[in-house]
mmCIF file of C-alpha atoms in Angstrom:
data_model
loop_
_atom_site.group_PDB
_atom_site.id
_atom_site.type_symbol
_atom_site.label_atom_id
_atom_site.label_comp_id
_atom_site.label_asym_id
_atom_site.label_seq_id
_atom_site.Cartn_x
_atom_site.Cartn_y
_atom_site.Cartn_z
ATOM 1 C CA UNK M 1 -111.186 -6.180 17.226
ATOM 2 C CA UNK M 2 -110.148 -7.371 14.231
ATOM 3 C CA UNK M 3 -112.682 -7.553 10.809
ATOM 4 C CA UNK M 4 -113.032 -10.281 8.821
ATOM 5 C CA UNK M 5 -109.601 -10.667 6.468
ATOM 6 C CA UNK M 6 -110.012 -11.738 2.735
ATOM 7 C CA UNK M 7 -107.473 -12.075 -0.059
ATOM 8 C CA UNK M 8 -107.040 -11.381 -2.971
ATOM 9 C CA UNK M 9 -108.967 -8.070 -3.065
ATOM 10 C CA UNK M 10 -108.963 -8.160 -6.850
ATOM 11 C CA UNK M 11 -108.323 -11.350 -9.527
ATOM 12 C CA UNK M 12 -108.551 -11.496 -12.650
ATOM 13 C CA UNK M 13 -108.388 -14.330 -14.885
ATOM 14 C CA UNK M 14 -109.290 -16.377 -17.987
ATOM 15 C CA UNK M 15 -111.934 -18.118 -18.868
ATOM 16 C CA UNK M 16 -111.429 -21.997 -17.820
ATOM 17 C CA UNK M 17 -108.580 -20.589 -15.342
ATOM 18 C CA UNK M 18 -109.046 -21.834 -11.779
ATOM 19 C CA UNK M 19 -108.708 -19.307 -8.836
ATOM 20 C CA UNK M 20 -108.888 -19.487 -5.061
ATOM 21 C CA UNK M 21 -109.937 -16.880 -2.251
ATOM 22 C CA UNK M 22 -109.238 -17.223 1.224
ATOM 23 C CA UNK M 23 -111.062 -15.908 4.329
ATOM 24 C CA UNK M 24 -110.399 -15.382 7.780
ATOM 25 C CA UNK M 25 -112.961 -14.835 9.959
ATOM 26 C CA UNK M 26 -113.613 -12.798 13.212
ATOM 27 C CA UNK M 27 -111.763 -14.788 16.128
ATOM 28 C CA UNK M 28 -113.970 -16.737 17.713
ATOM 29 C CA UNK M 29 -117.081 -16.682 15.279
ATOM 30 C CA UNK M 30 -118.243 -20.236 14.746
ATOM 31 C CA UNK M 31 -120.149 -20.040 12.074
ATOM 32 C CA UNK M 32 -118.597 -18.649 8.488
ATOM 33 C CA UNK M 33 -119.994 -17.846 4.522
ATOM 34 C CA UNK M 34 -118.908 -17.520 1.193
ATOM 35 C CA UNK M 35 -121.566 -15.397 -0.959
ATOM 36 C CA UNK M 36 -121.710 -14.134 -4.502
ATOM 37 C CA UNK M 37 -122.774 -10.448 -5.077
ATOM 38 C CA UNK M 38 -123.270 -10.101 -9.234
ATOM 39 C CA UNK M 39 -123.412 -6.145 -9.684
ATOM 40 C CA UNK M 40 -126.401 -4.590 -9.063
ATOM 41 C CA UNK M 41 -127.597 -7.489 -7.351
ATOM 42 C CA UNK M 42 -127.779 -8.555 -3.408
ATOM 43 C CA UNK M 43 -125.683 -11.034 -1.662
ATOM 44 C CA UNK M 44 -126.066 -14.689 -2.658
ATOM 45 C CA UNK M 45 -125.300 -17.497 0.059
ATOM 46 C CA UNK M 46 -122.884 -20.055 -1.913
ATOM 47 C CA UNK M 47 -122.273 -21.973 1.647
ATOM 48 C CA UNK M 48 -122.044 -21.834 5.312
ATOM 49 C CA UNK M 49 -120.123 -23.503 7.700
ATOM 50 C CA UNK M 50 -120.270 -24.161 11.222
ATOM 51 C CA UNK M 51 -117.006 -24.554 12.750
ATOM 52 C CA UNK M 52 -115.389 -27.099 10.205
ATOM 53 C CA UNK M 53 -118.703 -28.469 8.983
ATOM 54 C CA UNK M 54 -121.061 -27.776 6.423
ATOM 55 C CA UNK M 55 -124.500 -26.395 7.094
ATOM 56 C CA UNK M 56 -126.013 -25.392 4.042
ATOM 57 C CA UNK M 57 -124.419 -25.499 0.403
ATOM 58 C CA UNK M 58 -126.904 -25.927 -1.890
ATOM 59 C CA UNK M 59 -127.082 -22.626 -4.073
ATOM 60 C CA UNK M 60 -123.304 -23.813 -4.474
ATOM 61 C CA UNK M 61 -122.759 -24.434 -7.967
ATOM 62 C CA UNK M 62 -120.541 -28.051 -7.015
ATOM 63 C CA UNK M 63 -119.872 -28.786 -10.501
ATOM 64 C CA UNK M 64 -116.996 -26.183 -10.444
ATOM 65 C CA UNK M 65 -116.958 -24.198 -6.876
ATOM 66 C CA UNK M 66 -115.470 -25.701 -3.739
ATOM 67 C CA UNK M 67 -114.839 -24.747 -0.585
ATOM 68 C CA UNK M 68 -113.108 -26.213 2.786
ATOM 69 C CA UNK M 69 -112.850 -25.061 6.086
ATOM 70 C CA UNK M 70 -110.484 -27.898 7.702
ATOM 71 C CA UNK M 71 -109.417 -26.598 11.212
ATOM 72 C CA UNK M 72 -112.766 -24.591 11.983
ATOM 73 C CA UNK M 73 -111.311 -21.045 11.014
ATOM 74 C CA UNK M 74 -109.752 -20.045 7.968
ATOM 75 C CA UNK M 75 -111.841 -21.452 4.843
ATOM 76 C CA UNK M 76 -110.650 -21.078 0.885
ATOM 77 C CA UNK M 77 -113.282 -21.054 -1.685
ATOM 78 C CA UNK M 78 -112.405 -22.182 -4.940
ATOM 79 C CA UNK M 79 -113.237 -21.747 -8.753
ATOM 80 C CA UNK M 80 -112.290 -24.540 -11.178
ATOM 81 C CA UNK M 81 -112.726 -23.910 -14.779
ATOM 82 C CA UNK M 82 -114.432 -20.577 -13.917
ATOM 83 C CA UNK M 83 -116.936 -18.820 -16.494
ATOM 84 C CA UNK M 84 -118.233 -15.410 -17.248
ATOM 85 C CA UNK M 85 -121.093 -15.857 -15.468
ATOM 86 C CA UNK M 86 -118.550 -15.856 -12.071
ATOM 87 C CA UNK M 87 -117.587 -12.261 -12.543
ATOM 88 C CA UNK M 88 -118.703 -10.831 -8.853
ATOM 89 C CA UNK M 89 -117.647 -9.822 -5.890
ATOM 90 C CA UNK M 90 -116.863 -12.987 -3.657
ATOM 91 C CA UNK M 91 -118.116 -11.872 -0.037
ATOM 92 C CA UNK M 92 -116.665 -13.762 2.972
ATOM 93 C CA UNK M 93 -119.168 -12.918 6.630
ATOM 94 C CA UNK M 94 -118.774 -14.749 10.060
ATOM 95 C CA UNK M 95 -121.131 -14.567 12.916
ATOM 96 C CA UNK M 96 -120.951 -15.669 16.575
ATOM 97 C CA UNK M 97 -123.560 -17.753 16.875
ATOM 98 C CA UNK M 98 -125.729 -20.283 14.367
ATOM 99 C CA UNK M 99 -128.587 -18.796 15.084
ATOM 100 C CA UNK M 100 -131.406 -16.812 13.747
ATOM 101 C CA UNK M 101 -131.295 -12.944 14.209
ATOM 102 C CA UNK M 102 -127.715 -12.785 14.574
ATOM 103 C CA UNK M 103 -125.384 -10.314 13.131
ATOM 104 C CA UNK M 104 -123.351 -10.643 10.397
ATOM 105 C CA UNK M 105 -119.850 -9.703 9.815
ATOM 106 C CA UNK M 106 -118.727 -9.057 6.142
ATOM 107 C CA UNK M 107 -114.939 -9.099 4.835
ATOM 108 C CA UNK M 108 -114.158 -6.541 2.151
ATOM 109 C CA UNK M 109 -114.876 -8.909 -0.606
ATOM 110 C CA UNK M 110 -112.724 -10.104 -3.553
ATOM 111 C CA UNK M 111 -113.473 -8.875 -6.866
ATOM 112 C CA UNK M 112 -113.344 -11.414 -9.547
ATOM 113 C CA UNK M 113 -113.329 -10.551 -13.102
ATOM 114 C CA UNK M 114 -113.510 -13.531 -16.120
ATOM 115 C CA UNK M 115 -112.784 -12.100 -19.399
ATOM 116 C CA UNK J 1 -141.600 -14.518 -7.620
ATOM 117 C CA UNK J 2 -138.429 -13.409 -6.072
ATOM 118 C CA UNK J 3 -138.301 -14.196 -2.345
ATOM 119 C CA UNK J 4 -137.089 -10.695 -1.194
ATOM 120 C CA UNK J 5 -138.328 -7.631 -3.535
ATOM 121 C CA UNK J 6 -137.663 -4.192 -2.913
ATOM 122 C CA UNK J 7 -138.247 -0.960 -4.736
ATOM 123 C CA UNK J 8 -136.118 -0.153 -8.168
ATOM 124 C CA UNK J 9 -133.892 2.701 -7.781
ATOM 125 C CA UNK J 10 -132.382 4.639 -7.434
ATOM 126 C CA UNK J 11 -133.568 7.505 -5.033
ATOM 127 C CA UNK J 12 -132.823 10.584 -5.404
ATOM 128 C CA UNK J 13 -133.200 13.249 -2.907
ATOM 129 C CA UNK J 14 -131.984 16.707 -1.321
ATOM 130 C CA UNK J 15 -130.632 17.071 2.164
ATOM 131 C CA UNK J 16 -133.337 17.341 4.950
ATOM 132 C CA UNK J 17 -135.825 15.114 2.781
ATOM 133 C CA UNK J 18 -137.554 12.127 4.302
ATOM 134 C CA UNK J 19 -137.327 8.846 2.210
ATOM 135 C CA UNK J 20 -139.042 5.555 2.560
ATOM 136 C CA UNK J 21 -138.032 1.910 1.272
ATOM 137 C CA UNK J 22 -140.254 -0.568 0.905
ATOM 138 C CA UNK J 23 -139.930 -4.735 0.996
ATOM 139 C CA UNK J 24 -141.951 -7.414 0.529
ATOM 140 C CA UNK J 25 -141.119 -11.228 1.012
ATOM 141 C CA UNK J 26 -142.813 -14.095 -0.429
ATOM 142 C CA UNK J 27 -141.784 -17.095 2.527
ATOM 143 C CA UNK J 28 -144.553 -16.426 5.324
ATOM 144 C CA UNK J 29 -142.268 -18.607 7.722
ATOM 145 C CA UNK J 30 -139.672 -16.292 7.613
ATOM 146 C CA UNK J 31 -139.166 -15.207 11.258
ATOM 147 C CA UNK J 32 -136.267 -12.573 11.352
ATOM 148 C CA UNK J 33 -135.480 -9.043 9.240
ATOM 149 C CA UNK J 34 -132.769 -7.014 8.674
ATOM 150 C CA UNK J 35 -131.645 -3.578 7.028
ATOM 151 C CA UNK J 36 -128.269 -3.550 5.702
ATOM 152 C CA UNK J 37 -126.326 -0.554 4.570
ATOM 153 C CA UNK J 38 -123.750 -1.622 1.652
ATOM 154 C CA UNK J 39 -121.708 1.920 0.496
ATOM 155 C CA UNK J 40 -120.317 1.637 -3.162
ATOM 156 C CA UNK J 41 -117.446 -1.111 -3.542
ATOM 157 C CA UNK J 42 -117.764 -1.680 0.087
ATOM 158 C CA UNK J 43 -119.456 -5.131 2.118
ATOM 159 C CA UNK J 44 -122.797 -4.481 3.640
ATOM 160 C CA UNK J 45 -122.925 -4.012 7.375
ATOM 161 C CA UNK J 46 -126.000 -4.138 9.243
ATOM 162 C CA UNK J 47 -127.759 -0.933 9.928
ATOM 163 C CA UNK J 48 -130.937 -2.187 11.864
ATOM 164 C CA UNK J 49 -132.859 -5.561 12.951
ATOM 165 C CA UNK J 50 -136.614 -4.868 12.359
ATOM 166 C CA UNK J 51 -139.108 -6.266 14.873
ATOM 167 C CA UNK J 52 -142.740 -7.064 14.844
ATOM 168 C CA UNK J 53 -143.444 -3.897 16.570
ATOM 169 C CA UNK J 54 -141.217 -1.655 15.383
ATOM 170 C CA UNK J 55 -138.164 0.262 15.796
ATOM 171 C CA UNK J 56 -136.274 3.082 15.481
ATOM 172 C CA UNK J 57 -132.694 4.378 15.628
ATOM 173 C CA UNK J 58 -132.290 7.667 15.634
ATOM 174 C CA UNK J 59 -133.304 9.039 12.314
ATOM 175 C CA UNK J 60 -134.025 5.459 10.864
ATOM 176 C CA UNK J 61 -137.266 3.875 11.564
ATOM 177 C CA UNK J 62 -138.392 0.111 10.579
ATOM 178 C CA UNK J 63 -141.485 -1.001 10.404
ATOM 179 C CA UNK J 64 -142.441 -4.614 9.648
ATOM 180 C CA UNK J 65 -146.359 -6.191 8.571
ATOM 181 C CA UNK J 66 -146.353 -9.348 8.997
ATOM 182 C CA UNK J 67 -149.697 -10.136 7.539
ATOM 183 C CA UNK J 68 -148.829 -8.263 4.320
ATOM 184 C CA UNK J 69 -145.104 -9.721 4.459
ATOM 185 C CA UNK J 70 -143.666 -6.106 3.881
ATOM 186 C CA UNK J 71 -140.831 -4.350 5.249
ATOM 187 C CA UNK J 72 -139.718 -0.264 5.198
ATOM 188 C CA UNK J 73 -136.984 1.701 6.253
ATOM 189 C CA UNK J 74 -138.064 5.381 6.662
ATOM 190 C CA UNK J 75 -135.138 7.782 6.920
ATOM 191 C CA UNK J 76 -136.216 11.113 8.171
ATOM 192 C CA UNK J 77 -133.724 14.463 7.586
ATOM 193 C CA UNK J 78 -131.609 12.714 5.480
ATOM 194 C CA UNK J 79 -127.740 13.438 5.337
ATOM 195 C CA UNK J 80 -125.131 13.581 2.425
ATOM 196 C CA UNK J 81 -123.667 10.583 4.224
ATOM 197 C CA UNK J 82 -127.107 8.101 4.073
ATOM 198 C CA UNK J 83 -126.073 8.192 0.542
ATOM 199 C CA UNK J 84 -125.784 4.001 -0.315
ATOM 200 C CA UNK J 85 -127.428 0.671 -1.170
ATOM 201 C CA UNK J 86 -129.938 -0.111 1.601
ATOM 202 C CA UNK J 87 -130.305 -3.792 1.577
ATOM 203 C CA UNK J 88 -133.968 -5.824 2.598
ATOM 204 C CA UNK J 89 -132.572 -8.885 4.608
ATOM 205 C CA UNK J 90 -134.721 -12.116 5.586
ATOM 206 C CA UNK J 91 -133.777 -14.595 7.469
ATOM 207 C CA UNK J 92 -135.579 -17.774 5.927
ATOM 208 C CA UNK J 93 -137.095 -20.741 7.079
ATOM 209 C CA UNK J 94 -135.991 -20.058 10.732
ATOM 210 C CA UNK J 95 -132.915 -21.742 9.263
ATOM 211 C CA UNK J 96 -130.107 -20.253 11.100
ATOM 212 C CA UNK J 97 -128.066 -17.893 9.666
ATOM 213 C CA UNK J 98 -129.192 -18.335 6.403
ATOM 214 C CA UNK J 99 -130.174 -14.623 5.124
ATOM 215 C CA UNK J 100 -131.882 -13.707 2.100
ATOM 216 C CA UNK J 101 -131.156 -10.703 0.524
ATOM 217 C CA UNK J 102 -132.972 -8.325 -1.662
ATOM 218 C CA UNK J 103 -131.601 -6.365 -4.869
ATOM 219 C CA UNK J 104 -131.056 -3.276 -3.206
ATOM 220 C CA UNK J 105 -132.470 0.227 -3.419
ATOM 221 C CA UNK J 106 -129.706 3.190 -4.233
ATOM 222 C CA UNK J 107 -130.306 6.205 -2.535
ATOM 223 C CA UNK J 108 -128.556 9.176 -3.237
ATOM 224 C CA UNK J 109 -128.542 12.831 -0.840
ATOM 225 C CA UNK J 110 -127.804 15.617 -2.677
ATOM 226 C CA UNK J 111 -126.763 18.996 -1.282
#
């Protein structure tokens, strides 16, 4: 079975530069997440979607990040004017079910760096 | 208060040692817990769910308190390869899906 796919593996950009990642999730999985990993630090859910719906966004910082998921599979995530503070690794997971106690299935990451 | 805190690392410690990691979490409501295993400049994948009454795989063992809202990991004859980030994982609110993860521990097996 296939993981989940993510693209680009590594960016980097400049400072007020906009960027996008994409993610394609485990067939089938319903439910799908961007997070932010800062080095040294844990995972950080930015959003979650279930199918092509939003289920929880609010650590997501709307006054620059977006993110879609229009036919219920692949989803982009994107940065526009990104900041230092965004350097991170940009996590993409998809799960099965939306449901508590459920496993989570990460994608390799993309690894931003804003100089 | 963070809402998942777990012990500063790193750990390091020889082959054959037994290691524990502790957790604590601050939202009582929480209802689900998870150890995840992230290896350097890799994703995290989960390693174990932890359940009120315990559990163990193998050489791994979680325990969770619910009363003291505290988690461990205990790895017992530890192996060059347990070498990683061990990741405290909550699942808050009952909300689903929504996990909460903790900074991390490093652990690191030397020969």
């Amino acid at each position: 079975e296939a993981g989940v796919a993510q693209s680009p593996r590594y960016k980097i950009i400049e400072k007020r530069q906009s960027v996008a990642f994409w993610c394609n999730p485990i067939s089938g999985h319903a439910t799908l997440y961007w997070y932010q990993q800062i080095l040294g630090q844990g995972p950080k859910l930015l959003i979650q979607f279930q199918n092509n719906g939003v289920v929880d966004d609010s650590q997501l910082p709307k006054d620059r990040f977006s993110a879609e998921r229009l036919k219920g599979v692949d989803s982009t995530l994107k940065i526009q004017p990104a900041k230092l503070e965004d350097s991170a690794v940009y996590l993409c997971a998809s799960s099965l079910f939306l449901d508590r106690g459920h496993e989570q299935y990460f994608g390799p990451g993309t690894r931003l760096t804003v100089t | 208060r963070k809402e998942v805190e777990q012990d500063p690392g790193p750990f390091n410690v020889p082959e054959g040692a037994t290691v524990a990691f502790n957790c604590t979490y601050s939202n009582s409501a929480s209802q689900s817990f998870f150890w995840y295993r992230q290896d350097c400049r890799k994703e995290p994948k989960l390693l174990m769910s932890v359940y009120s009454s315990g559990n163990e795989d193998g050489r791994f063992t979680a325990q969770l308190n619910r009363a003291s809202q505290y988690i461990s990991l205990l790895i017992r004859d530890s192996k060059l390869s347990d070498s990683a980030t061990y990741l405290c994982v909550v699942n808050k609110d009952n909300q689903g899906g929504k996990l909460i993860f903790g900074q991390g521990t490093e652990l690191s097996v030397k020969p």
